Tab-separated table of C-alpha atoms and ligand atoms in Angstrom:
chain	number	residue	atom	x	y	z
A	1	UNK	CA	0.000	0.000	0.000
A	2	UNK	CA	1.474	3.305	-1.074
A	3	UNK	CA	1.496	6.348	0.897
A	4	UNK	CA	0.180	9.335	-0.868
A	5	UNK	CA	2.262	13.023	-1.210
A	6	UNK	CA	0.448	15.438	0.920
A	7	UNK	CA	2.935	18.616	0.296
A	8	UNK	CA	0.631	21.530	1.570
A	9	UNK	CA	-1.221	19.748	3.878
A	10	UNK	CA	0.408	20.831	7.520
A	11	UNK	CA	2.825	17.898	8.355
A	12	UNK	CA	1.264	17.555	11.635
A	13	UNK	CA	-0.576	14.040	11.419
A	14	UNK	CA	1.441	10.574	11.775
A	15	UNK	CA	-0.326	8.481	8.399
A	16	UNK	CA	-1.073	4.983	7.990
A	17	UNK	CA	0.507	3.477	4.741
A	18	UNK	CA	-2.885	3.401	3.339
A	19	UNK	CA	-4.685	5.250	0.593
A	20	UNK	CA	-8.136	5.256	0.813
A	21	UNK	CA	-10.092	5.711	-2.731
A	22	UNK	CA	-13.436	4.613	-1.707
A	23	UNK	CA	-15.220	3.038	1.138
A	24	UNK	CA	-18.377	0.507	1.225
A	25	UNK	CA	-20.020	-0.603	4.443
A	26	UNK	CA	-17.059	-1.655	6.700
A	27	UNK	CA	-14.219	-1.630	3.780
A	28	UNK	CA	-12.183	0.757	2.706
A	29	UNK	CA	-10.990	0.164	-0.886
A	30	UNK	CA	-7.394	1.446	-1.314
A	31	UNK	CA	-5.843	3.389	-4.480
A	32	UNK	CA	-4.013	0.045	-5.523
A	33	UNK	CA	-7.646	-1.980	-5.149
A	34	UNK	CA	-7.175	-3.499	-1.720
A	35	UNK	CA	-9.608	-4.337	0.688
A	36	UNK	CA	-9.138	-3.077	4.168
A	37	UNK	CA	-11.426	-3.947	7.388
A	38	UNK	CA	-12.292	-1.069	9.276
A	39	UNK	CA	-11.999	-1.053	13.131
A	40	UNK	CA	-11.251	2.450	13.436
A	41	UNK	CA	-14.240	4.296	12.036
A	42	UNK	CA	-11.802	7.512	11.430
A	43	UNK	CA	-11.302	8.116	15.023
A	44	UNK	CA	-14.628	6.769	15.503
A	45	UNK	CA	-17.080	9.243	13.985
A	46	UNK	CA	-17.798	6.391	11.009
A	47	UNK	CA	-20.822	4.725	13.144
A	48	UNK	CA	-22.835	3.910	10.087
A	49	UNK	CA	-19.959	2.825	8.091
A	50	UNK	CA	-19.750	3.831	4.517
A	51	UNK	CA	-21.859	4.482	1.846
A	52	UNK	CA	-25.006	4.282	4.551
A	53	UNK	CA	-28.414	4.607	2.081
A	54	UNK	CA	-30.331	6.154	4.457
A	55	UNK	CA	-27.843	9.233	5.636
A	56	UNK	CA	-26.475	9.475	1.841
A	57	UNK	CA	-30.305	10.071	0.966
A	58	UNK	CA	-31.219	12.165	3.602
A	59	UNK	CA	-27.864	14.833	3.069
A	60	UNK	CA	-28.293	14.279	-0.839
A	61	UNK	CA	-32.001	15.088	-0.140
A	62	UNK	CA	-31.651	17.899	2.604
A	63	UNK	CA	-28.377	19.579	0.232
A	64	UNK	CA	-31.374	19.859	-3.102
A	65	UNK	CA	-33.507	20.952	-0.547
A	66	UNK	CA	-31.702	23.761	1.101
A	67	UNK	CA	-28.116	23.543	2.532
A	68	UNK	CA	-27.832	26.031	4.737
A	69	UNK	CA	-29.155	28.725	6.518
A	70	UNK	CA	-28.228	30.000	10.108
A	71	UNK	CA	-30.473	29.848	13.554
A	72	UNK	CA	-31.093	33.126	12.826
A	73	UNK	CA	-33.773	31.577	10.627
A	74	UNK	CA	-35.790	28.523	11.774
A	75	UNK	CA	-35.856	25.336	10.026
A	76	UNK	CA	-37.673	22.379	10.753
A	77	UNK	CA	-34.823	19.942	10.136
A	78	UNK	CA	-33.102	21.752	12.941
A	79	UNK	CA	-36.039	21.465	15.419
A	80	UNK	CA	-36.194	18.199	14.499
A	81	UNK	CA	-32.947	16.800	14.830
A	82	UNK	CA	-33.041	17.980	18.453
A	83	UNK	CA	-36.277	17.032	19.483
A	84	UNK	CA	-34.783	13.245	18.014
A	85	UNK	CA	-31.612	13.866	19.734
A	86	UNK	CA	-33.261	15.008	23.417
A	87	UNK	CA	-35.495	11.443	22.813
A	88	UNK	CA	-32.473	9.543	21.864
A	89	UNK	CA	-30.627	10.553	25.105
A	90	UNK	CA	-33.513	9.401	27.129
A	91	UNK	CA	-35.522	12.323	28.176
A	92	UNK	CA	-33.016	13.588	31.330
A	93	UNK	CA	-32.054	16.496	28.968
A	94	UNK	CA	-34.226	19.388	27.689
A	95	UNK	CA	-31.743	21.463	25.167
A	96	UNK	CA	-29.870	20.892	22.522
A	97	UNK	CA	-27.163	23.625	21.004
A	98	UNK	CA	-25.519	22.599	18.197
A	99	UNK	CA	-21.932	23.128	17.332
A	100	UNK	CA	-19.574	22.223	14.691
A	101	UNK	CA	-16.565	20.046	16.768
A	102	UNK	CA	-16.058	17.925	19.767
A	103	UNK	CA	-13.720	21.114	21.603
A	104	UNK	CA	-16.625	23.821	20.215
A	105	UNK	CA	-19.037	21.911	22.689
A	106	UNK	CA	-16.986	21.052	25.328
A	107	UNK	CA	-15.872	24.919	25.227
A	108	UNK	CA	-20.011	25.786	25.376
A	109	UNK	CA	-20.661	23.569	27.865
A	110	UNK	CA	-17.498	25.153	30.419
A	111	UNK	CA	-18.806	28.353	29.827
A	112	UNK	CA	-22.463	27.412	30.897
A	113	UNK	CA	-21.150	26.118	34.214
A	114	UNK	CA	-18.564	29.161	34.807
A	115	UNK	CA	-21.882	31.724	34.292
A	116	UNK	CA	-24.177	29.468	36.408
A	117	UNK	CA	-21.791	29.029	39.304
A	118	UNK	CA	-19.426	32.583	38.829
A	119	UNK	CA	-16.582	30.212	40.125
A	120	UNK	CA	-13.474	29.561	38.457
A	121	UNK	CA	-12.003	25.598	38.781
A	122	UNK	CA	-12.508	22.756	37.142
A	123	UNK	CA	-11.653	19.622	37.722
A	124	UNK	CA	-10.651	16.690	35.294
A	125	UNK	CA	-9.605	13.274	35.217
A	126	UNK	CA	-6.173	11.939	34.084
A	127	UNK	CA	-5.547	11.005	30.928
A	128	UNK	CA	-8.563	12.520	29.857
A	129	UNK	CA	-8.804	14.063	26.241
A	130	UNK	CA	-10.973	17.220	25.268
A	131	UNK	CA	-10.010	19.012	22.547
A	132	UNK	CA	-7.652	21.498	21.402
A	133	UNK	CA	-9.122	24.478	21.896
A	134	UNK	CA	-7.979	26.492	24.565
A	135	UNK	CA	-10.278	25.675	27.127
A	136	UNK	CA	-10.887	21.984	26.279
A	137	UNK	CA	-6.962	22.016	25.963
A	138	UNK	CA	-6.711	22.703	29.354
A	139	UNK	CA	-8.365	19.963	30.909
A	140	UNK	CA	-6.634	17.547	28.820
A	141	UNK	CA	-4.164	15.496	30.154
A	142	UNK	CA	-0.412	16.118	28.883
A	143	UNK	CA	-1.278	18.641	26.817
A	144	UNK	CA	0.539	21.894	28.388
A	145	UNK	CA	3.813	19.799	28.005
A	146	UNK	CA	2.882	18.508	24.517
A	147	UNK	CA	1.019	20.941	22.242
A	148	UNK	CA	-1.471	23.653	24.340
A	149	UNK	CA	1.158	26.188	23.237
A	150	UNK	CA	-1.324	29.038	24.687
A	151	UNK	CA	0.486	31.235	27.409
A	152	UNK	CA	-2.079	30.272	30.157
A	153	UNK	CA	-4.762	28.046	30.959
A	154	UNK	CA	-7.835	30.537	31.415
A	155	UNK	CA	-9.475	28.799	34.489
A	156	UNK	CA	-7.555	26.653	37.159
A	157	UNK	CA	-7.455	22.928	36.630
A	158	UNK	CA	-6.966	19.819	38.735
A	159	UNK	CA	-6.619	16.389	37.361
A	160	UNK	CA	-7.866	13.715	39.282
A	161	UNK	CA	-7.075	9.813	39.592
A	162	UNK	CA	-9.014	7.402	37.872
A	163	UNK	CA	-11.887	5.750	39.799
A	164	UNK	CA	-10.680	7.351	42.641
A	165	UNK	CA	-13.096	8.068	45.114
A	166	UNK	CA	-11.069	8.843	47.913
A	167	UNK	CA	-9.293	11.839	45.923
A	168	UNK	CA	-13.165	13.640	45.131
A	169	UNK	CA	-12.913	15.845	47.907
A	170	UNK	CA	-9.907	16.940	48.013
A	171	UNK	CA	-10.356	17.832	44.087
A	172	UNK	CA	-13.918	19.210	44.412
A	173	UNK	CA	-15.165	21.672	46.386
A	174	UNK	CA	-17.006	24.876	46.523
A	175	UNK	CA	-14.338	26.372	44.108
A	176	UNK	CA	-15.345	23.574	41.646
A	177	UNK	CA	-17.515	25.408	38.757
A	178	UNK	CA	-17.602	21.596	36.749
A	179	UNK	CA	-16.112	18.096	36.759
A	180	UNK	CA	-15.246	17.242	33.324
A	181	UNK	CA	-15.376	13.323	32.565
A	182	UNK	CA	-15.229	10.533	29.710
A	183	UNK	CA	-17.098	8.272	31.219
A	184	UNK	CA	-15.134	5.758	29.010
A	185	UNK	CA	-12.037	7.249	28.313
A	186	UNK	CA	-10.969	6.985	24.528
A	187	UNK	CA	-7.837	8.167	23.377
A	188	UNK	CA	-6.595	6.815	26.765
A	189	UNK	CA	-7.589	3.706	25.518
A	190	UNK	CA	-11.108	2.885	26.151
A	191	UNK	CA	-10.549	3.087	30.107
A	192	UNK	CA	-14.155	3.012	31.340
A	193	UNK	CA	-14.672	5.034	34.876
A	194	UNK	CA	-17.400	2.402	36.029
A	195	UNK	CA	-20.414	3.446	37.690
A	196	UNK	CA	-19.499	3.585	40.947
A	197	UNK	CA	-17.289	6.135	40.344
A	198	UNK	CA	-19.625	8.249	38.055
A	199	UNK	CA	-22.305	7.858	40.670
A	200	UNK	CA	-19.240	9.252	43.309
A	201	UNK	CA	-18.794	12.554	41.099
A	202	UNK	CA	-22.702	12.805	40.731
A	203	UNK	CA	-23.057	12.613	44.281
A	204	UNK	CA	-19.889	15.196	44.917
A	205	UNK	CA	-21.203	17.886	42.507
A	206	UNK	CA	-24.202	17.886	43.970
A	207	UNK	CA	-22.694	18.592	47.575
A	208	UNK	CA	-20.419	21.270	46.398
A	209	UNK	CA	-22.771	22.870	43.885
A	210	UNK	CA	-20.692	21.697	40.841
A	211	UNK	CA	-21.918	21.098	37.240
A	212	UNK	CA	-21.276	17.466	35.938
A	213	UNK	CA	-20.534	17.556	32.532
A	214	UNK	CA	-20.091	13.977	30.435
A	215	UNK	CA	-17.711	14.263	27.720
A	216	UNK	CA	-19.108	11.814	25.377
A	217	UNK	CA	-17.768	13.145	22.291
A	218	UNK	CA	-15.766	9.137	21.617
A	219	UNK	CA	-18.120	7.445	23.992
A	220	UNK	CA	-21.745	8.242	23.182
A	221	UNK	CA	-24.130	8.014	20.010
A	222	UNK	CA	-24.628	4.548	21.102
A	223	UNK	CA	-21.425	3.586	21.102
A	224	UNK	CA	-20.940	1.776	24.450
A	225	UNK	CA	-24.449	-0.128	23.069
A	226	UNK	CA	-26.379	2.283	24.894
A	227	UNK	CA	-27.764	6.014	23.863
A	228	UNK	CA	-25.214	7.368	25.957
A	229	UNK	CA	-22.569	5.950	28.445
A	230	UNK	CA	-24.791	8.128	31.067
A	231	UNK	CA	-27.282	5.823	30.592
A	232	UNK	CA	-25.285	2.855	30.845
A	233	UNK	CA	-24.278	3.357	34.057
A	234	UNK	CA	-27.264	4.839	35.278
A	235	UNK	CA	-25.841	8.263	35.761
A	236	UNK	CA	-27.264	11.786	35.193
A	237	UNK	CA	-24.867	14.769	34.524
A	238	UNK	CA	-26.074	18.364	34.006
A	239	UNK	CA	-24.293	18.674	30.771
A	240	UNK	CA	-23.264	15.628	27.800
A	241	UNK	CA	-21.255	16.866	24.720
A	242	UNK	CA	-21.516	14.909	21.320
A	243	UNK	CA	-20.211	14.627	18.731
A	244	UNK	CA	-18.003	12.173	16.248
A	245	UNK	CA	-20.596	9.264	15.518
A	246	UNK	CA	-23.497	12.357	15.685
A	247	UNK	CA	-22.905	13.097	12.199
A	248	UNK	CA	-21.277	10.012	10.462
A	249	UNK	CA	-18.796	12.354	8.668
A	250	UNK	CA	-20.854	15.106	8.550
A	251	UNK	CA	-19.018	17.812	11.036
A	252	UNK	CA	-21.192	18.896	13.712
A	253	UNK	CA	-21.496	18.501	17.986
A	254	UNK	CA	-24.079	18.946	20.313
A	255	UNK	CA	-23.982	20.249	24.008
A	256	UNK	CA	-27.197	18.403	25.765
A	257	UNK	CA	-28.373	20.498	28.857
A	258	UNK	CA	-30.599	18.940	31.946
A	259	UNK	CA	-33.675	21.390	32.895
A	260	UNK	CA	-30.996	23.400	36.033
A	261	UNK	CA	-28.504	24.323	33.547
A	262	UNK	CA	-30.829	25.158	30.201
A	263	UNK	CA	-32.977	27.854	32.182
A	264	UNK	CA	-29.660	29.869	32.470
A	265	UNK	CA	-29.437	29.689	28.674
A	266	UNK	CA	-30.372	33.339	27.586
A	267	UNK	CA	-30.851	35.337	24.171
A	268	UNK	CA	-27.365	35.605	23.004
A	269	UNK	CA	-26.105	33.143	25.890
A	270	UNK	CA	-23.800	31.141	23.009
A	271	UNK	CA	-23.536	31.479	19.613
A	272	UNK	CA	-22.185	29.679	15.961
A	273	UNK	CA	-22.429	30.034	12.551
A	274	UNK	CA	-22.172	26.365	11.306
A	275	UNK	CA	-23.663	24.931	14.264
A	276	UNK	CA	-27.381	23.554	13.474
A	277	UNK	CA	-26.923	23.745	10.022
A	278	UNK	CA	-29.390	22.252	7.886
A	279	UNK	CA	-26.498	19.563	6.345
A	280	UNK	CA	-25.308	19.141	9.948
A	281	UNK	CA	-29.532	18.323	11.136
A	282	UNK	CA	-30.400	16.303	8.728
A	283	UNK	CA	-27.058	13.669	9.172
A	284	UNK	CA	-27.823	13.419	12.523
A	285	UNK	CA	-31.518	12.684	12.139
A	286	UNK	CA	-30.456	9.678	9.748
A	287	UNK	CA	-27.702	8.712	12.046
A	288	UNK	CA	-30.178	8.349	14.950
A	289	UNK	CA	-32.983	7.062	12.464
A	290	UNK	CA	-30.866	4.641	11.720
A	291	UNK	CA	-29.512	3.121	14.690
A	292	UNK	CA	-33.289	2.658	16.136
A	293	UNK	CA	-34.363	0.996	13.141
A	294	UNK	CA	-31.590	-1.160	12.292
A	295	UNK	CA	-31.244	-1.777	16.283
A	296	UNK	CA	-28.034	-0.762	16.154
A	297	UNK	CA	-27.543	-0.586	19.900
A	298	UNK	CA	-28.184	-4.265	20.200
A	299	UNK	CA	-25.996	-5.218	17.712
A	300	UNK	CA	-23.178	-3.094	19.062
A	301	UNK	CA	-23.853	-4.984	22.544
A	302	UNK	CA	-23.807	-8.888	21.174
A	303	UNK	CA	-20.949	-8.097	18.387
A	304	UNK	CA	-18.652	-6.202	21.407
A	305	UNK	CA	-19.578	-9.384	23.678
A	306	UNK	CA	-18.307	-11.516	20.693
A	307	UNK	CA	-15.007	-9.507	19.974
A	308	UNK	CA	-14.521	-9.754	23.906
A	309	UNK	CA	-14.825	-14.031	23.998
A	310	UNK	CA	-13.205	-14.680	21.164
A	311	UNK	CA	-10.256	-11.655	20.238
A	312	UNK	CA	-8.235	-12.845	23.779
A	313	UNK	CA	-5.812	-14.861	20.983
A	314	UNK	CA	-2.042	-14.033	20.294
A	315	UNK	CA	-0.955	-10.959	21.269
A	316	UNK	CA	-4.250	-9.925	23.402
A	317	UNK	CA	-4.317	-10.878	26.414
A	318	UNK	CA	-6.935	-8.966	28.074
A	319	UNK	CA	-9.885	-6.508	26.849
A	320	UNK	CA	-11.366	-3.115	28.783
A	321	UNK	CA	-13.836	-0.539	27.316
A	322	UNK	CA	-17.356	-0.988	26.399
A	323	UNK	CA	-19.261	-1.340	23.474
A	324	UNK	CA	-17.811	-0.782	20.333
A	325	UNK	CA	-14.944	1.714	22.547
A	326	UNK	CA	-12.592	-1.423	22.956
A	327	UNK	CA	-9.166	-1.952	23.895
A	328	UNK	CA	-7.472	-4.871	23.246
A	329	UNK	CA	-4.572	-5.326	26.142
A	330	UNK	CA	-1.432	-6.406	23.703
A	331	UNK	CA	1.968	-7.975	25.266
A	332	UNK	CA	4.516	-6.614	22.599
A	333	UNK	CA	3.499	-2.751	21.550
A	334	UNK	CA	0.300	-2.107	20.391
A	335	UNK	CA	1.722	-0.331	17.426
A	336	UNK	CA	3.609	-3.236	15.988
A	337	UNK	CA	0.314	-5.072	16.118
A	338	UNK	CA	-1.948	-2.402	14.595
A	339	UNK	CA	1.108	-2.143	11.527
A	340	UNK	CA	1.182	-6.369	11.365
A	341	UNK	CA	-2.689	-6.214	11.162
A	342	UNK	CA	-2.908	-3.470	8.568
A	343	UNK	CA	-0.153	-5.587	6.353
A	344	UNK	CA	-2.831	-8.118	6.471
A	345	UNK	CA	-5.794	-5.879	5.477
A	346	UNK	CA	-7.374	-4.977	9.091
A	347	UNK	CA	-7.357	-1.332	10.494
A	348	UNK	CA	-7.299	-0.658	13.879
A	349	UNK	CA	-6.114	1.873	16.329
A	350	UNK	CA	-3.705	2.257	18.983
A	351	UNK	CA	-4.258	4.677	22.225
A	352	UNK	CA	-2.169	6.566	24.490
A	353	UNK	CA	-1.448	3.536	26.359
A	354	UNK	CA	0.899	1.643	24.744
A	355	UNK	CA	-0.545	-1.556	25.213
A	356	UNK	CA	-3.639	-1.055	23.849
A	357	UNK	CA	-5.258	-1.529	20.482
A	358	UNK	CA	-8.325	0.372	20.140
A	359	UNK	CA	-11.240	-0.508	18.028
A	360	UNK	CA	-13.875	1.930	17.257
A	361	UNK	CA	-15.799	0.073	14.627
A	362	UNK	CA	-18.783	1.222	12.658
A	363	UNK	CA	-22.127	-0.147	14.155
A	364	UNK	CA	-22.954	-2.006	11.625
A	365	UNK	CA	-20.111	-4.757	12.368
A	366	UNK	CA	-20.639	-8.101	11.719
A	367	UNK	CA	-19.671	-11.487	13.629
A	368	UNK	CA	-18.146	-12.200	10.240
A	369	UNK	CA	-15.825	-9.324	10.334
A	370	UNK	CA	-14.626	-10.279	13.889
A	371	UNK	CA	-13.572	-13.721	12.921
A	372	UNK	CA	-11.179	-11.888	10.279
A	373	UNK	CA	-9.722	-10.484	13.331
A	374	UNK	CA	-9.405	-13.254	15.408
A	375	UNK	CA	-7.932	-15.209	12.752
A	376	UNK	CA	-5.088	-12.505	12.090
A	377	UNK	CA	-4.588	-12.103	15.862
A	378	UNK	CA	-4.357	-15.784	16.134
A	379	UNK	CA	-1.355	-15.572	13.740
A	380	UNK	CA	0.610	-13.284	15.029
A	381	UNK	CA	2.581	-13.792	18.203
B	1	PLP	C1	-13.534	12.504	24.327
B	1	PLP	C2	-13.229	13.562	23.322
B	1	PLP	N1	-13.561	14.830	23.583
B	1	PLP	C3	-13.341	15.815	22.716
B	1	PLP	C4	-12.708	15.571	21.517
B	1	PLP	C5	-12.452	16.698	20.565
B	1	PLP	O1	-13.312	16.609	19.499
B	1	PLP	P1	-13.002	17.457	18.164
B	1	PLP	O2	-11.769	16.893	17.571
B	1	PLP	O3	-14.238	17.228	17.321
B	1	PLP	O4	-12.867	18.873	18.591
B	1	PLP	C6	-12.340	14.265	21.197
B	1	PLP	C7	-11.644	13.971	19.915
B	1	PLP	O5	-11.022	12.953	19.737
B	1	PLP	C8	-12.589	13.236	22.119
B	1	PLP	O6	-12.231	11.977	21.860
């Protein structure tokens, strides 16, 4: 597989040897006519796959119809891709503002809790990831020594230990505007937080009078096999930012607000130009049309059960995450697995934690496409 020039793109991204021409379902079709499996999704935003009838219709349909006009204008494709979206997540939230990235919402959903509680700390988890934005920057771990590159933070942050619960009070406390969480951690390597923990921060918060927020920008759109990780483990933040599998492709986020923290959402309160778009509405109706009809949720729960009995061969020795966020615990470095399996036609990810090989499939995953896996794990050493 050949690599392609990129000359005036910014030489900031690490590429895979692969060049992808088109894409069908799970496969991505290289340049040179290949076949490659897709575990990765694109950093997990590809939840229907590729070449999806229903969202190609509906964007095909909604771009002849009328492709964009701002909120300054109501549309009905906007109201109802939120009213869907407010269902979908399970009727705990009330308001929906739209945004354009993963960072845009978390960034949205920081300033709601810093005007609804006037204080000025936050506290995150370690080796969470948020964005790169200056705000979502901040509360992401490692990233003032690697890239944040901005002169200061503009709040005060404190990271916290996983599943910690002994550490909440010493991090939390009336200072505490939000708590900022993946409730299963991605680029950390599908590290889930478990629900006594979330239940711990819930119950925290609401001593201290801070905002939860849920960043389930990797984690939710039915990912973990549920609407949301929040209602997976049967916990209820203030706040949930979307995004990724939202659009399948399509750029756009959503900040989701519970009843407390959408009556302090005022004329003017946040703004966008992108966000809500008519393009952006209509993907994520078919993306959340199409994971009730096709039951995707189930699907992602019995195919993640299958990859979990049967991909503990060869290098794996162990699996963490939930849903279709998985990380496959390797015994030699990740990466030399996720190059040995892409040499065989199989893309997957790796994480922050060396160990780990991530898989972020689209939904639509097959048994049949997990035994490919198995098989190629089972080969290598
Ligand atoms: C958990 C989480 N939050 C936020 C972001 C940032 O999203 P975006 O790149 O759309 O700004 C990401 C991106 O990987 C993410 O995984």
């Amino acid at each position: 597989m050949k690599h392609a020039p990129a000359d005036h793109l910014a030489p900031v991204f690490a590429q895979y040897p692969v060049e992808v021409a088109s894409a069908d379902g799970v496969w991505l079709l290289t340049r040179g006519g290949e076949r490659v499996l897709d575990l990765y999704g694109g950093h997990a935003v590809a939840a229907l796959g590729y070449g999806h009838p229903g969202w190609t219709r509906a964007l095909s349909e909604q771009a002849q119809l009328c492709n964009f006009q701002s909120n300054a204008v109501p549309m009905d494709v906007r109201t109802r891709a939120a009213e869907r979206l407010v269902q979908f997540a399970g009727g705990h939230f009330d308001r929906v503002f739209f945004v354009n990235s993963g960072a845009e919402a978390n960034e949205n959903a920081l300033r709601m809790a810093f005007r609804i509680t006037k204080r000025t700390h936050v506290a995150a988890v370690e080796y969470g990831f948020h964005g790169r934005t200056a705000a979502a920057g901040a509360l992401t771990w490692g990233a003032l020594e690697k890239w944040y590159a901005f002169p200061r933070t503009p709040f005060d942050v404190s990271f916290m230990p996983r599943r910690d619960v002994s550490a909440l009070a010493q991090h939390i406390t009336e200072k505490t505007a939000a708590v900022v969480v993946e409730p299963v951690q991605g680029l950390a390597g599908a590290f889930d937080m478990g629900a006594p923990y979330l239940e711990a921060l819930r119950k925290r918060c609401d001593e201290v009078g801070a905002l939860l927020i849920f960043d389930e920008v990797q984690c939710g759109m039915g990912r973990t096999g549920h609407p949301f990780a929040a209602n997976l483990y049967g916990v209820k933040p203030d706040m949930i930012t979307a995004a990724k599998a939202l659009g399948n492709g399509f750029p756009c986020a959503a900040l989701l607000t519970a009843p407390k923290v959408s009556a302090a959402i005022k004329l003017d309160a946040l703004g966008t130009t992108y966000g809500g778009g008519p393009m952006a509405c209509a993907a994520i109706e078919a993306v959340i049309d199409a994971i009730e009809s096709e039951k995707l949720l189930e699907r992602v729960q019995r195919v993640s059960k299958y990859i979990r009995e049967t991909c503990v061969v060869g290098p794996v020795t162990a699996t963490q995450g939930a849903g279709f966020l998985l990380g496959l615990r390797t015994k030699r470095p990740a990466k030399e697995i996720h190059a040995e399996l892409l040499e065989v036609g199989i893309l997957a990810g790796t994480a922050t934690d060396p160990n780990i090989l991530r898989l972020l499939p689209p939904f639509i995953l097959e048994e049949q496409h997990v035994d490919l896996l198995r098989d190629a794990l089972s080969h290598l050493a």
